[in-house]
XYZ file of N, CA and C in Angstrom:
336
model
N -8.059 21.551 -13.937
C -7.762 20.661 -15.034
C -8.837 19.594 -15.113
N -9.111 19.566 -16.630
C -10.276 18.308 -16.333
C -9.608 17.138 -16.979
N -9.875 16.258 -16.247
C -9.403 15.027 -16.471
C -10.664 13.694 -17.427
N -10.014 12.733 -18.004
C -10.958 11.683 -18.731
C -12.026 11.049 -17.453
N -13.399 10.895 -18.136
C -14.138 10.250 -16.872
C -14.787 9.125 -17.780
N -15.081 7.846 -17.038
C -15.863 6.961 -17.701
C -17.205 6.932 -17.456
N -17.312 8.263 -16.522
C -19.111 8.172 -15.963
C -19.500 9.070 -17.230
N -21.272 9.059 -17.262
C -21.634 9.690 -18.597
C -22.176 10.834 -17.330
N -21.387 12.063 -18.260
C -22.368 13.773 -17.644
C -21.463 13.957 -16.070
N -20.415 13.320 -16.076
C -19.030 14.329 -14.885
C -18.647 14.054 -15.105
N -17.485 15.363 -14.831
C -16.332 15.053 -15.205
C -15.590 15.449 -13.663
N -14.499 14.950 -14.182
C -13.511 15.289 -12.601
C -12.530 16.423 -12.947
N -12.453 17.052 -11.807
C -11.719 18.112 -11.967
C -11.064 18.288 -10.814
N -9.443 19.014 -11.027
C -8.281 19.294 -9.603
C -9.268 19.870 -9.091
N -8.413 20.092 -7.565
C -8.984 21.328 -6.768
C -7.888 22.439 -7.136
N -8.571 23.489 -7.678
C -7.783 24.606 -7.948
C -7.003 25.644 -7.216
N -7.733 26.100 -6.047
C -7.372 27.153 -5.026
C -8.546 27.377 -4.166
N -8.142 28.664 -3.376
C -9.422 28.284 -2.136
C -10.702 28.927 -2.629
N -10.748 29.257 -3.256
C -12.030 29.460 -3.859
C -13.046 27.797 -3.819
N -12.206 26.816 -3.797
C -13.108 25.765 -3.859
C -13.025 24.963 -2.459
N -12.270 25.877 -1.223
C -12.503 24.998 -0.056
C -13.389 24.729 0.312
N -14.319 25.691 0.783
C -15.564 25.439 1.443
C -16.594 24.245 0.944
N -16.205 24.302 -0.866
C -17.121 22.922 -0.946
C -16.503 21.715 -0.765
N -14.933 21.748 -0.742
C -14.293 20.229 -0.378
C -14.909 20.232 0.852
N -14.821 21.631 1.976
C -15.111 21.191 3.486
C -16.730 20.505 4.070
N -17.490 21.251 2.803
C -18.541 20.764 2.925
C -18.948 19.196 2.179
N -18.397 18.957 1.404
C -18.291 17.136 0.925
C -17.518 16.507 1.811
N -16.372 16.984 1.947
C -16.002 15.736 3.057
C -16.248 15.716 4.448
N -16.884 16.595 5.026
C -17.480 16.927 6.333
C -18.738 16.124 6.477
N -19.635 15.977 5.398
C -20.626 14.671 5.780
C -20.236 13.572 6.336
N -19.385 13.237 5.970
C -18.953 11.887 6.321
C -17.871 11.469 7.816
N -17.741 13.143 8.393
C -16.994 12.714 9.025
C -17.741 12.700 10.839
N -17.201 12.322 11.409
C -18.289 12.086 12.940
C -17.488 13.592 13.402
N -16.304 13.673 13.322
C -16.017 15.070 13.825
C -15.165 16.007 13.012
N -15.585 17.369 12.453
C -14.904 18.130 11.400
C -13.700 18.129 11.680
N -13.099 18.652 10.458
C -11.635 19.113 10.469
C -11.735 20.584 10.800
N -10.392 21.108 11.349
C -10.482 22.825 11.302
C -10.609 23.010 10.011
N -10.414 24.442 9.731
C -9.874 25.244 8.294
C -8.839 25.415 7.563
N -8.201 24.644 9.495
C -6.682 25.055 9.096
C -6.031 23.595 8.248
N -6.876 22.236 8.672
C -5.967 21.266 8.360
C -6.671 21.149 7.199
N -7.464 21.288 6.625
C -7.858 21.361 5.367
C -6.895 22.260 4.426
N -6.516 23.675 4.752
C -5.763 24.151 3.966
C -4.251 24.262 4.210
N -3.940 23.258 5.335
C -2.366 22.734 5.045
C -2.188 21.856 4.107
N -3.335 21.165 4.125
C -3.570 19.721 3.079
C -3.629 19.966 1.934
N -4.416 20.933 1.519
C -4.783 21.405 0.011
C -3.272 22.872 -0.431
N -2.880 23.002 0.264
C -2.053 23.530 0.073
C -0.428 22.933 -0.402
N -0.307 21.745 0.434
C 0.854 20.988 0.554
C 0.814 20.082 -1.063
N -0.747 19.541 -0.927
C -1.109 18.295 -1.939
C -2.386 19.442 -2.791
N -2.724 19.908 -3.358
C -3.753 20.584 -4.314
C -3.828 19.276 -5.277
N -3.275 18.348 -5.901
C -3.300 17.698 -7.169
C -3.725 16.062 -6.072
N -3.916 16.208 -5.007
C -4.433 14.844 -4.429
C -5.915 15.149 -4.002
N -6.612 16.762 -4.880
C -7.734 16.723 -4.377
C -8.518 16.474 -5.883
N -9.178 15.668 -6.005
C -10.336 15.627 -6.965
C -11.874 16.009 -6.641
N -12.483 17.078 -7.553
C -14.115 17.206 -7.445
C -14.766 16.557 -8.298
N -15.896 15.804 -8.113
C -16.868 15.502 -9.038
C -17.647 16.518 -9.369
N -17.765 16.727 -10.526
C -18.905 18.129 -10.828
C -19.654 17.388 -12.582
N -21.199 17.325 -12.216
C -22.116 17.228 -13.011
C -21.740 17.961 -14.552
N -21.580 17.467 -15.471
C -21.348 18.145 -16.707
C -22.257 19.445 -16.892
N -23.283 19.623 -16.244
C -24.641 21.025 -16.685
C -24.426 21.544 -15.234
N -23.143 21.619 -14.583
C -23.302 22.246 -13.381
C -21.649 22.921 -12.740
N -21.565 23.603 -12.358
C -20.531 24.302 -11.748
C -20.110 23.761 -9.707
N -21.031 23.105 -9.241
C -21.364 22.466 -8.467
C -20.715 21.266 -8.091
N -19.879 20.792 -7.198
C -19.324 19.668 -7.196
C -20.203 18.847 -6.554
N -20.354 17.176 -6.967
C -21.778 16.671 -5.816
C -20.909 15.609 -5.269
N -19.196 15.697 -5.374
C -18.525 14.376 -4.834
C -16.997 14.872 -4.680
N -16.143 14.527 -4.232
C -14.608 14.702 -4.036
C -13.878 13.971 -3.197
N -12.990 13.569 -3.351
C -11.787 12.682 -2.978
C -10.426 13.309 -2.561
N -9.972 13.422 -1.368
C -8.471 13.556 -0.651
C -8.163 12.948 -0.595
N -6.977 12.398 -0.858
C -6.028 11.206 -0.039
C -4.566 11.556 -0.524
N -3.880 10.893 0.027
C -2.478 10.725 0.089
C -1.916 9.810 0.087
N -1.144 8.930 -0.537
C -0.066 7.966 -0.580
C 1.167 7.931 0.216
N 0.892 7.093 1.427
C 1.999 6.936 2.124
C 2.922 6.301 1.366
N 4.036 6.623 1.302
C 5.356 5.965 0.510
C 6.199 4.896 1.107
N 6.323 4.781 2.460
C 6.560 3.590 2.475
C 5.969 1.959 2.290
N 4.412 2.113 2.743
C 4.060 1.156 1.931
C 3.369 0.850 0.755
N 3.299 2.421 0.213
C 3.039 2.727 -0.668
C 1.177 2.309 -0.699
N 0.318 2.343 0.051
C -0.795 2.752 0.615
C -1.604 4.017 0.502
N -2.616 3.947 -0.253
C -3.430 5.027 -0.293
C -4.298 5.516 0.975
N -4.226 6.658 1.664
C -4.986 7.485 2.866
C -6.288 8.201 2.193
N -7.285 7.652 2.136
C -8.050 8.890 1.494
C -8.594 9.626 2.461
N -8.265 11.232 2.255
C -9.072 11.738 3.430
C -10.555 11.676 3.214
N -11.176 11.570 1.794
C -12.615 11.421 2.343
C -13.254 11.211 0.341
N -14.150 10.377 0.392
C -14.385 10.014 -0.668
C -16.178 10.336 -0.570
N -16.399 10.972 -1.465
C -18.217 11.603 -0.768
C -18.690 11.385 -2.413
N -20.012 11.090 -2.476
C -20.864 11.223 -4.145
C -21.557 10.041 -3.762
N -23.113 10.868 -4.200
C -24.290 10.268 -3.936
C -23.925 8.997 -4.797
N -23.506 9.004 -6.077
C -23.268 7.530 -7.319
C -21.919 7.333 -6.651
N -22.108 5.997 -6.297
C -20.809 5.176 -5.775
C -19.626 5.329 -6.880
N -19.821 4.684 -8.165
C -19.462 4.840 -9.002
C -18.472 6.112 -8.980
N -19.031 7.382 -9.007
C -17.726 8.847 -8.707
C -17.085 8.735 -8.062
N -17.376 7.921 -6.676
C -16.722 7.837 -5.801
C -15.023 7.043 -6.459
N -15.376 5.713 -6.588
C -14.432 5.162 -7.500
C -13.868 5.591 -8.045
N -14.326 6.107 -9.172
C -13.289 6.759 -10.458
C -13.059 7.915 -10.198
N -13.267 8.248 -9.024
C -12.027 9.684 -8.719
C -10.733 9.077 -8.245
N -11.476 7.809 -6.942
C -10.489 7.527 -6.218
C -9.773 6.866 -6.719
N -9.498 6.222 -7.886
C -8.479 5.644 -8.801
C -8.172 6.394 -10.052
N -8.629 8.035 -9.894
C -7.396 8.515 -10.461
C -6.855 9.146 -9.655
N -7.000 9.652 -8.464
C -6.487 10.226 -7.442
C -5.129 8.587 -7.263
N -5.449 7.799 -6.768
C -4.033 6.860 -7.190
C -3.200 6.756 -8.307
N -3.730 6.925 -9.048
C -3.049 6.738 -10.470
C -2.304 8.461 -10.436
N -2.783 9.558 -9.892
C -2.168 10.911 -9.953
C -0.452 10.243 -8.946
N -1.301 9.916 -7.870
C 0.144 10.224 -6.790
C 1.415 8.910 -7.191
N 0.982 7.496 -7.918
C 1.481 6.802 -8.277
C 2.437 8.069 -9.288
N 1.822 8.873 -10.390
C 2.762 8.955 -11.753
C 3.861 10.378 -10.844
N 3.273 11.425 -9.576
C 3.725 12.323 -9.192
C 5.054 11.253 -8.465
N 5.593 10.195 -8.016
C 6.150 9.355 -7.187
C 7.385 8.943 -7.844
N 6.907 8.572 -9.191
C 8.068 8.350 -10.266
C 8.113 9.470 -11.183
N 7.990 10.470 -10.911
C 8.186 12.137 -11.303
C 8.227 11.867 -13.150
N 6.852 11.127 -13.059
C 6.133 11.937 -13.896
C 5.724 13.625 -14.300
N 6.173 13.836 -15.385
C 5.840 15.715 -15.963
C 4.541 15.555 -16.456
N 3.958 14.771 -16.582
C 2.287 15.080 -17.287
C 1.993 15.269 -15.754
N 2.169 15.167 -14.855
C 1.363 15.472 -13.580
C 1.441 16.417 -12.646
């Protein structure tokens, strides 16, 4: 699903199925000092699919950024598992619609 972006030339898009793990594993694996398995990646994307956002270049099929996280509910606190994109900027405006997703999924919102 592609979603509204305020950056010019990406757009954001769900993570669909595993066809697109390997590049979440490979964006959010830069950043991390020690990988995740395969496995906790696809309990995660499995459990939550709509808490994963890709950045992908409008002239490209290629994601160059993506955002995990999760909203703990009791204090209602965002977890991001990993926020990656060379423009800070993607970084952001994934990660606040990735809040704005689990905020509208919380009060069972149907657009979501």
């Amino acid at each position: 699903t592609k979603m509204a972006s305020s950056i010019p030339g990406i757009r954001f898009v769900d993570y669909e199925d595993e066809s697109q793990l390997h590049q979440v594993m490979d964006l959010v694996g830069r950043d991390l000092s020690e990988p995740y398995s395969i496995f906790t990646y696809r309990y995660f994307l499995y459990r939550f699919p709509r808490l994963c956002i890709l950045a992908v270049p409008e002239d490209s099929d290629e994601p160059i950024g993506c955002v995990v996280g999760k909203m703990d509910r009791e204090d209602r606190s965002i977890f991001p598992g990993g926020g990656i994109g060379d423009d800070e900027s993607v970084e952001n405006q994934a990660s606040s619609t990735t809040q704005q997703q689990q905020q509208q999924q919380e009060q069972g919102d149907p657009t979501t």
